[in-house]
Structures are given as structure tokens and as C-alpha cells.
mmCIF file of C-alpha atoms in Angstrom:
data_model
loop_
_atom_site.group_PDB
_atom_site.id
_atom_site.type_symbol
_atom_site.label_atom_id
_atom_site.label_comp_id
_atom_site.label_asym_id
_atom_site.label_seq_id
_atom_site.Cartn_x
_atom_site.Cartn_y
_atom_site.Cartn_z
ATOM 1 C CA UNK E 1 105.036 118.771 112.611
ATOM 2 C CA UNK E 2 109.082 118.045 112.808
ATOM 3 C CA UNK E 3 110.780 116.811 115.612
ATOM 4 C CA UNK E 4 114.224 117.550 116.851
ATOM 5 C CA UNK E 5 116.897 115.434 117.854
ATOM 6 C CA UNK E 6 116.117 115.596 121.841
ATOM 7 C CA UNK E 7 112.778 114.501 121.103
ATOM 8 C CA UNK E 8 113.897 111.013 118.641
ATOM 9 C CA UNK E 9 116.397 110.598 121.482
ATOM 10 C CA UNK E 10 113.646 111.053 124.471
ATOM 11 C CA UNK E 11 111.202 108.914 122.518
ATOM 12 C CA UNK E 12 113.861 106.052 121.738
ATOM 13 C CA UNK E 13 114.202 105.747 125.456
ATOM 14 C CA UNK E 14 110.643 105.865 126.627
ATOM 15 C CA UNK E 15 110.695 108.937 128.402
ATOM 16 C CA UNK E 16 107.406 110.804 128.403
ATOM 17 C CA UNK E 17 108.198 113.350 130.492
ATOM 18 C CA UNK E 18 111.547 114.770 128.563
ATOM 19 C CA UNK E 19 109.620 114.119 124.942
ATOM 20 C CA UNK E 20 107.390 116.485 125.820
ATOM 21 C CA UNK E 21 109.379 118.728 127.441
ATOM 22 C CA UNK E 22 111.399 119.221 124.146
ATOM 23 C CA UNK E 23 108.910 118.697 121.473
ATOM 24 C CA UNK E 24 106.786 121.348 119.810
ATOM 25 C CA UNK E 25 103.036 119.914 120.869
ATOM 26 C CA UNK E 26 102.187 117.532 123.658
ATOM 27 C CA UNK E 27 102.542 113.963 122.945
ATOM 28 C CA UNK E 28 100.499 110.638 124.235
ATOM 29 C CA UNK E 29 102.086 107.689 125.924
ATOM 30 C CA UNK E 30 101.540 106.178 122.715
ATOM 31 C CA UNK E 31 103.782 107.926 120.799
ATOM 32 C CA UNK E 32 107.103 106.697 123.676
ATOM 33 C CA UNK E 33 105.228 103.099 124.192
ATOM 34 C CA UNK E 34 106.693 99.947 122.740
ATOM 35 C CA UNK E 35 105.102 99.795 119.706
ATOM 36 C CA UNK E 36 107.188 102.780 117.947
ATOM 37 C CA UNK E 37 110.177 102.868 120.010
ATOM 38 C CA UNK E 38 112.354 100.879 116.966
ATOM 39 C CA UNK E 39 111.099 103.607 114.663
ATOM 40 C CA UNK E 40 112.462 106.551 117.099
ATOM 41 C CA UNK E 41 115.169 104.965 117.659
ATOM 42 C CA UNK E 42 116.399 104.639 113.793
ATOM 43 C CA UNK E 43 115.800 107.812 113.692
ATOM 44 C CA UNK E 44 117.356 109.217 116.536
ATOM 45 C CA UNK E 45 120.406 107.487 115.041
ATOM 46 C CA UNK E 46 119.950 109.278 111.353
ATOM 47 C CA UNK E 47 119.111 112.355 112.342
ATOM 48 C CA UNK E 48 122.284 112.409 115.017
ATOM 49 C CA UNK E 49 124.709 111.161 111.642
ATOM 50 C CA UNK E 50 122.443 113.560 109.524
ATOM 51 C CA UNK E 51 121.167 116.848 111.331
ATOM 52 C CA UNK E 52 119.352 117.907 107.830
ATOM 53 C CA UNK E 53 117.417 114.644 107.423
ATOM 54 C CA UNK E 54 115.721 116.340 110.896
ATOM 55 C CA UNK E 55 113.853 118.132 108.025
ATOM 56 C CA UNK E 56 112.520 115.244 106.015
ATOM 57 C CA UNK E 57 112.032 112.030 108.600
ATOM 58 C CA UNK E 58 109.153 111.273 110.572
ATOM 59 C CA UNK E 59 107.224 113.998 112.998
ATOM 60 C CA UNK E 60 104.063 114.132 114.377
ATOM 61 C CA UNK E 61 100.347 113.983 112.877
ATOM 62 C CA UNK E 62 98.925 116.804 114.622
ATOM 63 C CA UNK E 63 95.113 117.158 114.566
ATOM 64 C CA UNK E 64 94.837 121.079 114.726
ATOM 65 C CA UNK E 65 90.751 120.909 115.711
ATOM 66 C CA UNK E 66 91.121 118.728 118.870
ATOM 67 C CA UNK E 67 94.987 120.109 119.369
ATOM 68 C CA UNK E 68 95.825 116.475 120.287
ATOM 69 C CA UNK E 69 98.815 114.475 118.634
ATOM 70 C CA UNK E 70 96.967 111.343 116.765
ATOM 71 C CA UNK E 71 99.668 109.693 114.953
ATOM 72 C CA UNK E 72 103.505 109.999 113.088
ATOM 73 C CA UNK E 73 104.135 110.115 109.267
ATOM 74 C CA UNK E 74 107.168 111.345 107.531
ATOM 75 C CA UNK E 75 110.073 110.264 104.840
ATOM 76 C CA UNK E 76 112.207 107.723 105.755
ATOM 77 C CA UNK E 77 115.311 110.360 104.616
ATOM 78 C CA UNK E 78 116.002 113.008 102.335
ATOM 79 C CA UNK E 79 115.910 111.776 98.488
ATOM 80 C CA UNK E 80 118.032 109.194 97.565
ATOM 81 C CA UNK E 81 120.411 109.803 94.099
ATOM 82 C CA UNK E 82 117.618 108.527 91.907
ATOM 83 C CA UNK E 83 115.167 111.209 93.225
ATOM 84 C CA UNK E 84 112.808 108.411 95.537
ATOM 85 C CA UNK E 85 111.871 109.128 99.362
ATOM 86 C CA UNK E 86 109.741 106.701 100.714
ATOM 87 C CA UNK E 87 107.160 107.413 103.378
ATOM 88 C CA UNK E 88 106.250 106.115 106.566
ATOM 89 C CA UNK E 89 102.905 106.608 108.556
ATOM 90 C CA UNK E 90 100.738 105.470 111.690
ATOM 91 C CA UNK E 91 98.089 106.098 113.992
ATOM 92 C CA UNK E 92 97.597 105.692 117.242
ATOM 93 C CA UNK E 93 94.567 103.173 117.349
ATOM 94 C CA UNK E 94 93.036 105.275 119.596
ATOM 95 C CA UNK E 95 92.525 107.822 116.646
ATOM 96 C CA UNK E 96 92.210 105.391 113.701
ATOM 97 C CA UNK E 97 89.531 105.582 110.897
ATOM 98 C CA UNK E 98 89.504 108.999 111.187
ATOM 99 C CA UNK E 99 91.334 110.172 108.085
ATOM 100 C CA UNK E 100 94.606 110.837 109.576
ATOM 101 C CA UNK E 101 96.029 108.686 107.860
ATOM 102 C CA UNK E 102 94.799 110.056 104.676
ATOM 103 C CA UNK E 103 95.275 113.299 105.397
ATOM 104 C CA UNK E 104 99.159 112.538 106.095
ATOM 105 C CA UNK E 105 99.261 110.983 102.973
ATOM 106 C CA UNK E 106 98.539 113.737 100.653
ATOM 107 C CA UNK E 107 100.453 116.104 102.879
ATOM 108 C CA UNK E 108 103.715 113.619 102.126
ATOM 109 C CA UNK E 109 102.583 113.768 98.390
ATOM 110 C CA UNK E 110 102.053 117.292 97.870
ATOM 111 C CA UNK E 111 105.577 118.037 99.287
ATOM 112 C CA UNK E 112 107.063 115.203 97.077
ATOM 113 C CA UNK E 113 105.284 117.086 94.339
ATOM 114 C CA UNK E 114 106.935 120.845 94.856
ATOM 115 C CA UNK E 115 110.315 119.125 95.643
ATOM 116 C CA UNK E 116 112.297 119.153 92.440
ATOM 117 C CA UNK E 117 114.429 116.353 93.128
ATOM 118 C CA UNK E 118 112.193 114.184 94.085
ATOM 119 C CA UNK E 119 110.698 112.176 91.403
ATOM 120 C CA UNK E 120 109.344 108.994 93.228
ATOM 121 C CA UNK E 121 107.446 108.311 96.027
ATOM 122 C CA UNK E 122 107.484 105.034 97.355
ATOM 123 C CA UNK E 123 105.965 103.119 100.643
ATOM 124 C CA UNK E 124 106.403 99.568 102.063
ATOM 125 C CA UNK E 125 103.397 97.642 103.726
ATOM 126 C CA UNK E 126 103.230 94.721 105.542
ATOM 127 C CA UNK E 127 101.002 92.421 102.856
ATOM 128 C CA UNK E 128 98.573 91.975 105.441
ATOM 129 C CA UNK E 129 98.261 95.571 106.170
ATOM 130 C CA UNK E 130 94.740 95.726 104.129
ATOM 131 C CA UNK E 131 93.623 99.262 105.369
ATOM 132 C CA UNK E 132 97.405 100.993 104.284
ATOM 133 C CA UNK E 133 97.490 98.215 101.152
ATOM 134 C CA UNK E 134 93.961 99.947 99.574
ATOM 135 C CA UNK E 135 94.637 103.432 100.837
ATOM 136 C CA UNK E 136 97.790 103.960 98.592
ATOM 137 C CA UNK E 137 95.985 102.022 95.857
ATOM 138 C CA UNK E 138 93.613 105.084 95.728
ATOM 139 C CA UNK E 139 96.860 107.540 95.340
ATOM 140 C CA UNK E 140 97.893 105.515 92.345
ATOM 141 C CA UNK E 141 100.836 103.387 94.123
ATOM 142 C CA UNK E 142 101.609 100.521 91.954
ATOM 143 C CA UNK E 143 103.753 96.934 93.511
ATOM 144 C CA UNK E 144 106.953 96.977 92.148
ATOM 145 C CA UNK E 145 108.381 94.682 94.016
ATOM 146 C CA UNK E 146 109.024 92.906 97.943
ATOM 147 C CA UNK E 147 111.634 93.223 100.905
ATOM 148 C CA UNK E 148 112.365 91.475 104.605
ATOM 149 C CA UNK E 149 113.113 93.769 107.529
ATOM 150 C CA UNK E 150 114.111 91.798 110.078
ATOM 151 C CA UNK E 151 111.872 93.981 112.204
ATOM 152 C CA UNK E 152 109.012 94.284 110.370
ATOM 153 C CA UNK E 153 109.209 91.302 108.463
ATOM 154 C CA UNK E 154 108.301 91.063 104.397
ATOM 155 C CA UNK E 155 106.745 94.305 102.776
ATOM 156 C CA UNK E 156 105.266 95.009 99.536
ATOM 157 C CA UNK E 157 106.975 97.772 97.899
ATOM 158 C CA UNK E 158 104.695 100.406 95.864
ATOM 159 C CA UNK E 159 105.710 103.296 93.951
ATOM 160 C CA UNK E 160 104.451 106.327 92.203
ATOM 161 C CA UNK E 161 105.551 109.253 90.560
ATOM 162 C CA UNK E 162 105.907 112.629 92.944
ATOM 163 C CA UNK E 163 103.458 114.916 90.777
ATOM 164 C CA UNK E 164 100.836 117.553 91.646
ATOM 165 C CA UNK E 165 97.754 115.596 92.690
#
């Protein structure tokens, strides 16, 4: 489920109460706590530069059965010039090893798959990030490589080609 502008911006700031009042389902105090404020934030900033990345970075996992928001997943940006988005996703620990995280996944795959220009996927996890580490592993992502965020720290970088699963 996309999110708008007002929403990144609402969420970047903490506030609950105007989040909700602009997104399309109800979010938790999770999703405007401390833990994913940096992430709203970066893209409150992109999608204010770039209204059309709006279409392509993160929104919410929405579990349709309980009608509850459990998580966010997304690309971090439309495809580069090579053809590669990479993806992002979390859970709210209140809601994880559930198979939301799973089930984002191969949502973020299949639409890498029907986009033509997109011809890799790629996703960076912390190396100590076991759960993420063997759940990609079972989507075929292979290492090719490492990088520092000086927010998240060092990341393992896997890859693998957008195709229909």
C-alpha cells in the first residue's frame, strides 16, 4: 500500500495523529516511533525532489485478514540506469514470524518481474541480520559484494535477476 508525501512528512516527524489522518489505512505507533523515523525521513526528502518515486519507495505491509498495518517494504527508488531497484522491508516485532515478511518479498519480486526495465533486484542486510540473510537466500539472492551506511552500519549486498518466479 503507497504512501503520499503528507504521510513520509507526518511520519518523519513523529506525528501519529496527522499520519493517519492522511494515509490510506490506520497505522501503529510503531510505524512514527524511533526506530523508522530515519527511513521516513529519506524518504520524505526523495519523494518531495521526486513526486514519481511516491510510486516505487516504501509503503505499508497491510495484512488484509486482521485489517491491521504489520510492517513497511518497498524500493528504495525507481530503477537506476542499469535496470537495479533495491528493496527494503520490516516488521513491526509485534507481527514478526508471521510471513509478512515473506509475503512482501515476493510481492517486490513479482513487480520487479513485469517491470521491463528492471532487470536486477538487489537488497542490503546487516550481516548479522540472520532471519532477512536466509530468507533472500531462498529467493535466489546471491553476495556480490559489502557497503557502510553511516546509519545502518556495514551491509551485505545480494542480488538477483528480476524474473517471473
Amino acid at each position: 500500500m503507497h504512501l503520499t508525501a503528507p504521510v513520509f512528512r507526518a511520519l518523519a516527524d513523529g506525528d501519529l495523529a496527522a499520519a493517519n489522518a492522511a494515509s490510506p489505512v490506520p497505522l501503529s505507533a510503531y510505524f512514527a516511533g524511533p526506530d523508522w523515523r530515519g527511513v521516513w525521513r529519506m524518504r520524505s526528502r526523495q519523494v518531495e525532489e521526486d513526486p514519481a518515486s511516491a510510486a516505487w519507495v516504501t509503503g505499508v505491509i497491510w495484512d488484509e485478514r486482521r485489517q491491521v498495518a504489520v510492517g513497511r517494504a518497498g524500493y528504495h527508488g525507481p530503477p537506476d540506469a542499469s535496470g537495479m531497484v533495491e528493496i527494503g522491508y520490516a516488521v513491526d516485532p509485534a507481527y514478526r514470524r508471521q510471513g509478512f515478511a515473506r509475503a512482501a518479498l515476493e510481492v517486490l519480486l513479482d513487480r520487479a518481474a513485469r517491470e521491463p526495465q528492471v532487470h536486477t533486484v538487489r537488497v542490503t542486510i546487516s550481516p548479522d541480520n540472520t532471519a532477512s540473510w536466509q530468507l533472500a537466500a531462498q529467493y535466489g539472492f546471491a553476495k556480490v559484494g559489502e557497503d557502510w551506511d553511516d546509519e545502518d552500519g556495514l551491509g551485505i549486498i545480494y542480488e538477483v535477476a528480476a524474473q517471473p518466479r
